[in-house]
XYZ file of C-alpha atoms in Angstrom:
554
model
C 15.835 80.504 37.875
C 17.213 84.040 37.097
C 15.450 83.668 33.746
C 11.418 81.873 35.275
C 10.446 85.489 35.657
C 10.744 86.911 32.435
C 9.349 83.724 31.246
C 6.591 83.663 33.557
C 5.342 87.485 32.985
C 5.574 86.217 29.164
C 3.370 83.560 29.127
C 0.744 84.839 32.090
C 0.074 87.845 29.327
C 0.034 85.371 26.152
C -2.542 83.700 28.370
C -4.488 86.483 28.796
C -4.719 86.660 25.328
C -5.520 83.199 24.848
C -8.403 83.856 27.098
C -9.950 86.973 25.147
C -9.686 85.364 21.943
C -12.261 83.189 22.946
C -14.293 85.014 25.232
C -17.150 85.203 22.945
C -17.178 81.744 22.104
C -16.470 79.823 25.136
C -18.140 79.142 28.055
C -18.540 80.749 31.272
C -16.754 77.698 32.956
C -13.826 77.266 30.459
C -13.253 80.952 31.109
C -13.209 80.425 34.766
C -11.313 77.212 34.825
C -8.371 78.956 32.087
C -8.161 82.378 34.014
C -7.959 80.405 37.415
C -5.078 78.053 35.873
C -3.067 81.271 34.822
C -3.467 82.574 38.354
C -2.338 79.065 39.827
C 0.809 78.926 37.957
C 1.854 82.444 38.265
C 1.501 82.144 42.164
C 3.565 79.289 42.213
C 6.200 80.450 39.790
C 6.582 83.525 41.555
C 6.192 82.002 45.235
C 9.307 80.124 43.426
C 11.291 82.774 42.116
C 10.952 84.742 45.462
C 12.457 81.522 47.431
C 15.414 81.769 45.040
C 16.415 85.224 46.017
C 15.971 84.381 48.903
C 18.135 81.487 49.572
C 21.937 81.076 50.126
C 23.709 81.428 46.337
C 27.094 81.298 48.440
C 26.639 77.835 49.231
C 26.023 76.198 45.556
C 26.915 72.581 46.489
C 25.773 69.617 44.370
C 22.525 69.156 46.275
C 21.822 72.565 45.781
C 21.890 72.199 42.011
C 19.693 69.688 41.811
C 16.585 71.405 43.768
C 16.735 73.868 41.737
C 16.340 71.915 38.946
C 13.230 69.576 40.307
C 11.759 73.256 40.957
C 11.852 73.804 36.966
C 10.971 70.740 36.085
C 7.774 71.156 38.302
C 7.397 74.451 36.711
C 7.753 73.136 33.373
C 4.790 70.134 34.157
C 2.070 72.973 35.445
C 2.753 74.822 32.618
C 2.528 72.208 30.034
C -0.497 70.819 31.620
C -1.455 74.492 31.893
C -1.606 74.888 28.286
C -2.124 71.655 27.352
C -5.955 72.166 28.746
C -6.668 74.809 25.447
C -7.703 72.299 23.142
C -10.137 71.025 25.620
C -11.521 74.291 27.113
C -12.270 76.355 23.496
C -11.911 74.027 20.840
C -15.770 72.763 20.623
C -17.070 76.194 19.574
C -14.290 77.802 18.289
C -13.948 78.252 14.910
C -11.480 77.362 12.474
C -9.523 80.617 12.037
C -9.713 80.824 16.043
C -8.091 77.283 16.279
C -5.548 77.989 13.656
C -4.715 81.224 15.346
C -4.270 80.167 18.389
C -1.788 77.535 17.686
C 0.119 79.649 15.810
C 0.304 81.625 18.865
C 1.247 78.626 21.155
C 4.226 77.669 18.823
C 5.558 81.256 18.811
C 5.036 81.294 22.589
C 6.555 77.743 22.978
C 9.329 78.959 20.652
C 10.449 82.025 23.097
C 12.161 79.922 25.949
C 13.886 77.235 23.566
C 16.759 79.912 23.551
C 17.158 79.213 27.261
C 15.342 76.254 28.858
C 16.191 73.992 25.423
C 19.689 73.822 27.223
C 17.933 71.564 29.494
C 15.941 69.357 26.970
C 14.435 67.172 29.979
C 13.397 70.493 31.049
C 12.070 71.714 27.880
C 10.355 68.497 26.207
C 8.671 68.037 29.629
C 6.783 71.292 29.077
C 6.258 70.843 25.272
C 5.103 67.467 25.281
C 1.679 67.391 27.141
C 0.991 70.753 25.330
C 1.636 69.730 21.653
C 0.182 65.982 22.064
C -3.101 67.600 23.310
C -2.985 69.881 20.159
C -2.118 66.714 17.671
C -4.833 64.922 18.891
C -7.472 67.758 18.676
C -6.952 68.642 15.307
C -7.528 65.410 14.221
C -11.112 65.803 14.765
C -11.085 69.251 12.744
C -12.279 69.847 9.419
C -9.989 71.382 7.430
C -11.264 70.657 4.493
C -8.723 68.204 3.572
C -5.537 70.373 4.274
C -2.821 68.316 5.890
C -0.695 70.879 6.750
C -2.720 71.976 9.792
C -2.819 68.196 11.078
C 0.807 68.070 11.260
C 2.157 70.911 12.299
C 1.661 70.588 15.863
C 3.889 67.379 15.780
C 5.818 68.374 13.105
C 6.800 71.890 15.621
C 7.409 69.542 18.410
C 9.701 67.461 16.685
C 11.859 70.499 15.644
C 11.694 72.003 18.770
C 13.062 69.155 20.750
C 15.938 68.445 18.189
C 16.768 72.065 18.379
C 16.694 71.608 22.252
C 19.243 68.438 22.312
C 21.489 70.904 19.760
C 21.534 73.582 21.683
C 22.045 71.783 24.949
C 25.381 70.496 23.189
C 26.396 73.401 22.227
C 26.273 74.744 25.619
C 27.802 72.446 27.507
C 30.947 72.475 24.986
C 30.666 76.131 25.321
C 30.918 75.058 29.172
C 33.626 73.181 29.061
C 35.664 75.305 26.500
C 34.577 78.157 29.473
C 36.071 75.804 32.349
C 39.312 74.524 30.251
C 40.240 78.017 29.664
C 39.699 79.308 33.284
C 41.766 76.282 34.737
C 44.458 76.879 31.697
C 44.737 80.371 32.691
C 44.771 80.074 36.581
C 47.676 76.944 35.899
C 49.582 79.759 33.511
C 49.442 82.667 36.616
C 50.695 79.649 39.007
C 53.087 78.723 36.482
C 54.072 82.676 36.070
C 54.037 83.283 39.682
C 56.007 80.317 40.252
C 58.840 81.753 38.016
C 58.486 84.758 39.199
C 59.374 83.556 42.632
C 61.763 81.103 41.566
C 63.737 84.245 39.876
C 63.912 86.113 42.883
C 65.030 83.284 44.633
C 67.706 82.277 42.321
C 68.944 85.873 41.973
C 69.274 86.415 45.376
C 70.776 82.656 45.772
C 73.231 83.202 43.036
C 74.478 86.955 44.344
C 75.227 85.869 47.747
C 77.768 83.721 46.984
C 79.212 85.661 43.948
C 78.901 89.063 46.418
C 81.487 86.637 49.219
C 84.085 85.647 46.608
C 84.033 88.599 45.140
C 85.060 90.593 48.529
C 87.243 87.710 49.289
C 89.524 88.175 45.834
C 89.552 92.037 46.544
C 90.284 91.390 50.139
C 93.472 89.210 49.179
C 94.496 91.683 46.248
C 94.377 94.327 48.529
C 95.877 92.916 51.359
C 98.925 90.055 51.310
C 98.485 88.790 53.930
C 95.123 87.649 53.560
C 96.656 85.421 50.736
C 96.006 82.491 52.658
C 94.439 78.448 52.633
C 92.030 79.281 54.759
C 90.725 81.995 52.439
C 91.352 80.506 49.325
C 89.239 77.753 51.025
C 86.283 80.219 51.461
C 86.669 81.515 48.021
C 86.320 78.667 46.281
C 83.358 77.434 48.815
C 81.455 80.701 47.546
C 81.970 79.646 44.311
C 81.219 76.002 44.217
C 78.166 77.599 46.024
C 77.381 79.272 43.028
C 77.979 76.585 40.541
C 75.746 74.221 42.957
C 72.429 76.658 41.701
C 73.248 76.570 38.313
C 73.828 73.073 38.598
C 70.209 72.564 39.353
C 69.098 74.675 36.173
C 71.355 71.848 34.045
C 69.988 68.893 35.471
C 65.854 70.396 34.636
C 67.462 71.022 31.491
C 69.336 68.119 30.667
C 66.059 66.491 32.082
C 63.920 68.496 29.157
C 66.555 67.554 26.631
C 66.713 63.746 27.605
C 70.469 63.758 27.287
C 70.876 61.820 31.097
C 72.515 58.329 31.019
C 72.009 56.126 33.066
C 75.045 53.823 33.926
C 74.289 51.347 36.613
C 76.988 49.613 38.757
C 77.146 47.859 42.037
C 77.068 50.282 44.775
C 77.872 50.170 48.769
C 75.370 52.150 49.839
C 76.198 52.599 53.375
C 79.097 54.843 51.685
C 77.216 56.723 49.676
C 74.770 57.682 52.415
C 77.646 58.171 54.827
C 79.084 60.477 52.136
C 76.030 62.572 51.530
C 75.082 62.787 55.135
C 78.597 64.687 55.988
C 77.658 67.076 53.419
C 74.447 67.964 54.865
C 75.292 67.181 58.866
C 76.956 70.555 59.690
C 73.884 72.537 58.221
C 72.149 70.024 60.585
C 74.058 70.761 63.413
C 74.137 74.355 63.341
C 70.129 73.972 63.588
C 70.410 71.662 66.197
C 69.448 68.739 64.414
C 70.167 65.268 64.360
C 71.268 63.591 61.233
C 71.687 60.177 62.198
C 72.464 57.591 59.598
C 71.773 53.532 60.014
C 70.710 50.038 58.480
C 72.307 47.323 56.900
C 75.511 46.817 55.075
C 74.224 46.272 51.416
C 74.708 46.488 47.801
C 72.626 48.243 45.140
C 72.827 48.388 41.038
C 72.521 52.116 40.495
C 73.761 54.886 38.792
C 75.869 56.668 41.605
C 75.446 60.213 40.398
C 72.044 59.946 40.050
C 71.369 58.284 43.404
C 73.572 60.362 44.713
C 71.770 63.703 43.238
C 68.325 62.214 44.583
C 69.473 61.831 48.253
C 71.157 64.987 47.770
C 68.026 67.170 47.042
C 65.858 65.112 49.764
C 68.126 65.321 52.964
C 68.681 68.547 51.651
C 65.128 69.609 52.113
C 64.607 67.137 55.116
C 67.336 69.876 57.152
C 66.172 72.863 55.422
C 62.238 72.538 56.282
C 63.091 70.516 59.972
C 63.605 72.864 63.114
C 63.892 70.149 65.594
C 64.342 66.661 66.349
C 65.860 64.839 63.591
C 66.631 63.488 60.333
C 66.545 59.636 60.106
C 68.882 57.947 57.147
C 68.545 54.340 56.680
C 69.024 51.686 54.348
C 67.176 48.016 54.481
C 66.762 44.668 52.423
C 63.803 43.543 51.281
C 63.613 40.434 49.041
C 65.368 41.096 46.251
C 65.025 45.329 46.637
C 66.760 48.097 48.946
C 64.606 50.140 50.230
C 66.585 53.738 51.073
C 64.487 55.722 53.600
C 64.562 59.343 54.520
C 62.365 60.751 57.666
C 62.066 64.174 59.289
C 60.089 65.351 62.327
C 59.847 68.892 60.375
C 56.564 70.795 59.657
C 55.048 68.732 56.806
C 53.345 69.076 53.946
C 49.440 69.357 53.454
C 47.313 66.796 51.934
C 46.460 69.748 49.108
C 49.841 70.875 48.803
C 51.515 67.551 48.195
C 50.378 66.876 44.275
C 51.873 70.279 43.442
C 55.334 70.280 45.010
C 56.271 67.821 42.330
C 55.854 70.751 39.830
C 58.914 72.992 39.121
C 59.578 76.372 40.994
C 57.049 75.710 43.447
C 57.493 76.626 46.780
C 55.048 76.410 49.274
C 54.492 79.625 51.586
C 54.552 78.477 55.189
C 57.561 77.533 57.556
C 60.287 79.648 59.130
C 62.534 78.812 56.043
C 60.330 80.470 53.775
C 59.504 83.843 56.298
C 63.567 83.962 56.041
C 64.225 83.470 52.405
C 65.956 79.977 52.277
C 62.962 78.162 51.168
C 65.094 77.103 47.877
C 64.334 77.533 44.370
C 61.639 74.791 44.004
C 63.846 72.841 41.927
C 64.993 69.774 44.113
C 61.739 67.072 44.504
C 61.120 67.828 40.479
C 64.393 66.838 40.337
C 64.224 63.639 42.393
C 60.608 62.713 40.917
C 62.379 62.867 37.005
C 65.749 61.013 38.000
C 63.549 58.231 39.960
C 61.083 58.161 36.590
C 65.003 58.712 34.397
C 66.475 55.589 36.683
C 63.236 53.354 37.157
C 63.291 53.760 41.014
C 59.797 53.311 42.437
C 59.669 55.833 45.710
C 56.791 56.473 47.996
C 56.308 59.861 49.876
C 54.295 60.304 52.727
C 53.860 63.814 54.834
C 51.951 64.787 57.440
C 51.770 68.824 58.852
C 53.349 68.716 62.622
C 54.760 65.404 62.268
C 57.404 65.087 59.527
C 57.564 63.792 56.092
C 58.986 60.490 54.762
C 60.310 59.528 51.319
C 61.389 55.444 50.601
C 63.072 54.599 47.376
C 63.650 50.968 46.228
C 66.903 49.643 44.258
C 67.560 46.379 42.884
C 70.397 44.715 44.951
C 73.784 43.521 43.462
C 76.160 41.178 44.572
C 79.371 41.628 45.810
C 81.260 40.302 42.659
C 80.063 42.954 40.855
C 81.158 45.481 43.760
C 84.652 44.047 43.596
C 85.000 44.480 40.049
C 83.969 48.195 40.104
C 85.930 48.762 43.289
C 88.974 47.617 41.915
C 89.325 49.665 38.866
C 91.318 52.585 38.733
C 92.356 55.628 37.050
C 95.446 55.903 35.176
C 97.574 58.503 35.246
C 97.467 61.016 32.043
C 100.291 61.551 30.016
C 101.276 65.133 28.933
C 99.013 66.530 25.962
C 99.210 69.137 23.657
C 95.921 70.944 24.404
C 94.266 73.344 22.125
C 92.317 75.555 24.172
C 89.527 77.595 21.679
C 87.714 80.355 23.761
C 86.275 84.086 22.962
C 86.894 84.868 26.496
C 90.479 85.715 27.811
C 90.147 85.321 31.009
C 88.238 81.669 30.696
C 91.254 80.703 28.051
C 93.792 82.024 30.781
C 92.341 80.322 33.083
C 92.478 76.981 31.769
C 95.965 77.583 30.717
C 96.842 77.686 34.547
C 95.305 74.220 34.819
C 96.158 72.456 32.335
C 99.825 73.617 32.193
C 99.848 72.435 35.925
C 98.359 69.696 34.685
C 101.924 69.145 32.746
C 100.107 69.850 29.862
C 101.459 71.929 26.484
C 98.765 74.445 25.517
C 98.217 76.801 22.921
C 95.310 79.530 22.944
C 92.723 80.492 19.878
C 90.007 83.325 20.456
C 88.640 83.067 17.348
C 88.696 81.202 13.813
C 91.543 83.662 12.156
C 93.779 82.821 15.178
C 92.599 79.417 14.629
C 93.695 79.214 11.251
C 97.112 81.105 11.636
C 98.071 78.389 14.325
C 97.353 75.481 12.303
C 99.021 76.796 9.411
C 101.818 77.798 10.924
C 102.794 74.163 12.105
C 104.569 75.095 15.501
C 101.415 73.264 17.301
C 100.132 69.814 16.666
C 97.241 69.306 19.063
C 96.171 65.991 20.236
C 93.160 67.298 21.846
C 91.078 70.358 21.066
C 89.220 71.957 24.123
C 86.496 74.194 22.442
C 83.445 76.462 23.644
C 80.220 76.097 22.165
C 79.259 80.013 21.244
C 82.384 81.869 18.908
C 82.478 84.774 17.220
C 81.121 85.116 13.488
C 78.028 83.064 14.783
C 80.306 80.176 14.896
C 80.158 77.274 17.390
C 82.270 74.415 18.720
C 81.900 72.413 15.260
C 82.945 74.670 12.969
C 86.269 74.984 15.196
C 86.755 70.807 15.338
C 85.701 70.874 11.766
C 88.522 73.083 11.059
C 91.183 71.850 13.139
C 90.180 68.153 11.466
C 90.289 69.728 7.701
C 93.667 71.512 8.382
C 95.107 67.985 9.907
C 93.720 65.835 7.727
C 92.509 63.401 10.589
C 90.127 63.319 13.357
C 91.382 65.162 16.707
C 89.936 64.444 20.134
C 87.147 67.186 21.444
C 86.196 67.939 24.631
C 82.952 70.798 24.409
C 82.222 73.427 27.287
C 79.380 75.380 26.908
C 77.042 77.128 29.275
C 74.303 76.971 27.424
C 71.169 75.498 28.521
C 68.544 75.216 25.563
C 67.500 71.312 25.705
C 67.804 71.589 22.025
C 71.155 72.602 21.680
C 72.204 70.180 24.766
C 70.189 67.449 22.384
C 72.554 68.848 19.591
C 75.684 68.354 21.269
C 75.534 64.978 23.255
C 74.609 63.790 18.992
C 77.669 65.109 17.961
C 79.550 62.473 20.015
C 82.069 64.651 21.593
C 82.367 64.881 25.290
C 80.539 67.850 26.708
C 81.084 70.050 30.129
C 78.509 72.353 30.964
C 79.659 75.646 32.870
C 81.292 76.509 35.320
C 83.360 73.512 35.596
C 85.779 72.552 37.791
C 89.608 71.096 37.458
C 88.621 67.863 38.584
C 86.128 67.575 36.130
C 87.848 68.750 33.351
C 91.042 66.540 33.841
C 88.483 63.587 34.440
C 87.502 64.273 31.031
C 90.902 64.176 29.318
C 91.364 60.936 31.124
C 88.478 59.310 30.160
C 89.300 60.155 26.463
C 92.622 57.786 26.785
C 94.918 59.502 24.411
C 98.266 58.218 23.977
């Protein structure tokens, strides 16, 4: 509509001109009748264009659209029948350079919007049509003096000028879309940057506060003896696990990216595992003045326990932290041959257009007292329970409403009880004494594990890099049995080229165990194919003697 005017003052003075080329041939009442038509349609086209800046742009709904374009298509039909009334009105007594004049004129005009209004071909073809099949037909009954060229090139233009119309139209709406696709790409990438941006700040000031409380716990009980106590080695190494619990959640999106997760299902009681997670997360609930109630049947499911465990985790875990009153429902029921595990709330919800999104990673949705105080969490955890539940093939439904709560039901297969017995009943052996060679760049990490594992009853010896390496092995004095090696070494070495060595100088395989704290999905892909045990960092003592176990070396 933005473009009728221009259009409109175009063709009201090409008319004009029409109208003097034949004013000495014509007649008095095709004069009157062409001169009225032009005043006609340029009172309605601008009667038109005056409504259109005058009506509500900020309200562009569908229906709104749509009137706008029936108002150019009528445009388009009293302009076409406008012009479509030329042969009739001057071609009896016009001559032949008149007649071959003016439709040279009326192509070039009729050429001028196909720029614009051919990128609505209805649009166009409904004005060209009337105009160039009254042309085609007068010719026909000119003399020309056998020329065919003037016969056909008022079909011959119309053809042209519609195919260029259904081009262009393509070409514009791909231009559209291409337009839209980038706009959406861009607006997902700020989200996306925004989103890390906040999940940054979050994690940084996540991760210091614990570091920041065992740190002033270690200097309080170096500086003072008699703070050397359980009760604040307790607290230390709460601060800590604290820590390790964030960067735990990095691991699992990347372990997640690098498709590294097993899954290793087994008969579980799950009335213990939800009685186990609930005591994790009752005394946060308590403190708030929640209840965390936990009920249902006594039943079995065939799971993988640290996954389940991990996705129950993360959900009561935001069921406390986004509830501030009432309470937090944990329940487990048979159905048929499932389980279905339920989770309910009474806390603030989520909205309907909020609810596709908080599946995304580091989102975090800006409402709620949690997020006003800066616990709103790292918008890690329902990623997390969304990929282990797609990871473990648990089907889950999720269901939130603001004000009232939000409810999550995941459904296991259910095992029977020989199968619980059987896992139930198998137990760890005890490890005997190893020699352990402990490769690190790091003293204090290789000190450290010295302390454990020499608790441990274990024989250790220490390399920092590959000369010290070397020197050991070749010395003799230590025959490892198992090699404990980090992943990044000096000399742009990694844990490999350390087994590697260690197996070369022994001339036989040696048991590996690999820590690393790196995170790259491709070098986690890497490492779980070299077939070695690996332990991401930090780690703790029962996880690292639960890996020497599992490696059963005699």
């Amino acid at each position: 509509m933005a473009e009728v005017g221009s259009r409109m003052v175009g063709s009201v003075i090409v008319a004009c001109i029409v109208g003097l080329m034949f004013y000495s041939s014509a007649t008095a009442d095709a004069l009157l009748i062409w001169f009225s038509g032009i005043l006609f349609v340029a009172i309605n086209s601008w009667l038109l264009i005056r409504w259109h800046y005058r009506s509500d742009h900020e309200n562009r709904s569908l229906s709104y659209v749509r009137i706008w374009h029936w108002v150019n298509l009528y445009l388009s039909v009293i302009w076409g029948i406008f012009w479509a009334l030329t042969p009739f009105l001057f071609f009896p007594d016009a001559s032949q350079i008149q007649i071959l004049s003016l439709l040279l004129l009326v192509v070039v005009a009729s050429s001028m919007p196909s720029v614009t209004m051919g990128c609505y071909p209805d649009i166009y073809i409904t004005f060209l049509t009337p105009v160039f099949f009254s042309f085609s037909w007068h010719l026909l009954a000119v003399d020309f003096g056998g020329e065919i060229l003037p016969l056909i090139i008022a079909p011959l233009t119309w053809m042209m000028l519609v195919l260029f119309s259904i081009v262009i139209h393509r070409t514009h709406m791909e231009s559209i879309i291409l337009r839209l696709e980038h706009r959406n790409a861009q607006e997902l990438a700020d989200e996306r940057t925004a989103a890390k941006t906040r999940f940054i700040a979050v994690a940084s000031h996540d991760l210091r506060q614990p570091v920041q409380a065992a740190r002033l716990y270690a200097e309080a009980m170096l500086s003072n003896p008699d703070m050397r106590s359980q009760e604040t080695s307790e607290k230390l190494v709460r601060s800590l696990s604290s820590a390790s619990h964030l960067l735990d959640r990095l691991l699992d999106i990347s372990k997640l990216d690098a498709g590294v997760l097993e899954v290793n299902r087994q008969a579980i009681r799950v009335q213990k595992v939800l009685n186990e997670i609930s005591a994790v997360h009752s005394v946060h609930a308590m403190e708030k003045g929640i209840h965390l109630r936990v009920q249902g049947e006594q039943c079995l499911v065939c799971a993988d326990k640290s996954i389940l465990i991990e996705i129950l985790d993360n959900v009561i875990g935001n069921a406390v932290r986004y509830t501030e009153q009432g309470e937090i429902t944990v329940s487990a029921h048979t159905s048929g041959a499932s389980v279905c595990l339920t989770v309910e709330d009474t806390g603030q919800g989520i909205p309907k257009a909020k609810q596709a999104i908080v599946f995304e990673e580091f989102v975090q949705l800006d409402s709620g007292p949690e997020t006003a105080a800066g616990n709103a969490g790292m918008g890690l955890g329902l990623p997390i329970v969304k990929r282990l539940c797609e990871l473990h093939a648990i089907p889950f439904e999720f269901e939130s409403d603001v004000g009232v709560g939000t409810s999550f039901r995941f459904y296991l297969p259910r095992a029977s009880d020989d199968s619980a017995n059987s896992t139930e009943d198998s137990t760890i052996k005890d490890q005997t004494p190893l020699r352990i060679l402990v490769i690190d760049d790091e003293p204090q990490i290789t000190d450290s594990l010295s302390m454990i594992l020499v608790a441990a009853g274990h024989d250790v010896e220490v390399a920092h890099n590959m000369q010290q390496l070397q020197r050991t092995l070749r010395s003799g004095r230590f025959i490892p049995q198992l090699v404990l090696s980090d992943d990044r070494l000096p000399g742009n070495l990694a844990s490999g080229d350390m087994i590697e060595e260690v197996n070369s100088q022994l001339g036989r395989p040696v048991p590996a165990i690999i820590m690393t704290g790196n995170t790259s999905p491709e070098r986690i892909q890497a490492l779980k194919a070299s077939g070695y045990p690996v332990l991401f960092k930090p780690v703790s003592n029962a996880e690292i003697m639960s890996a020497i176990t599992q490696l059963d070396i005699s």
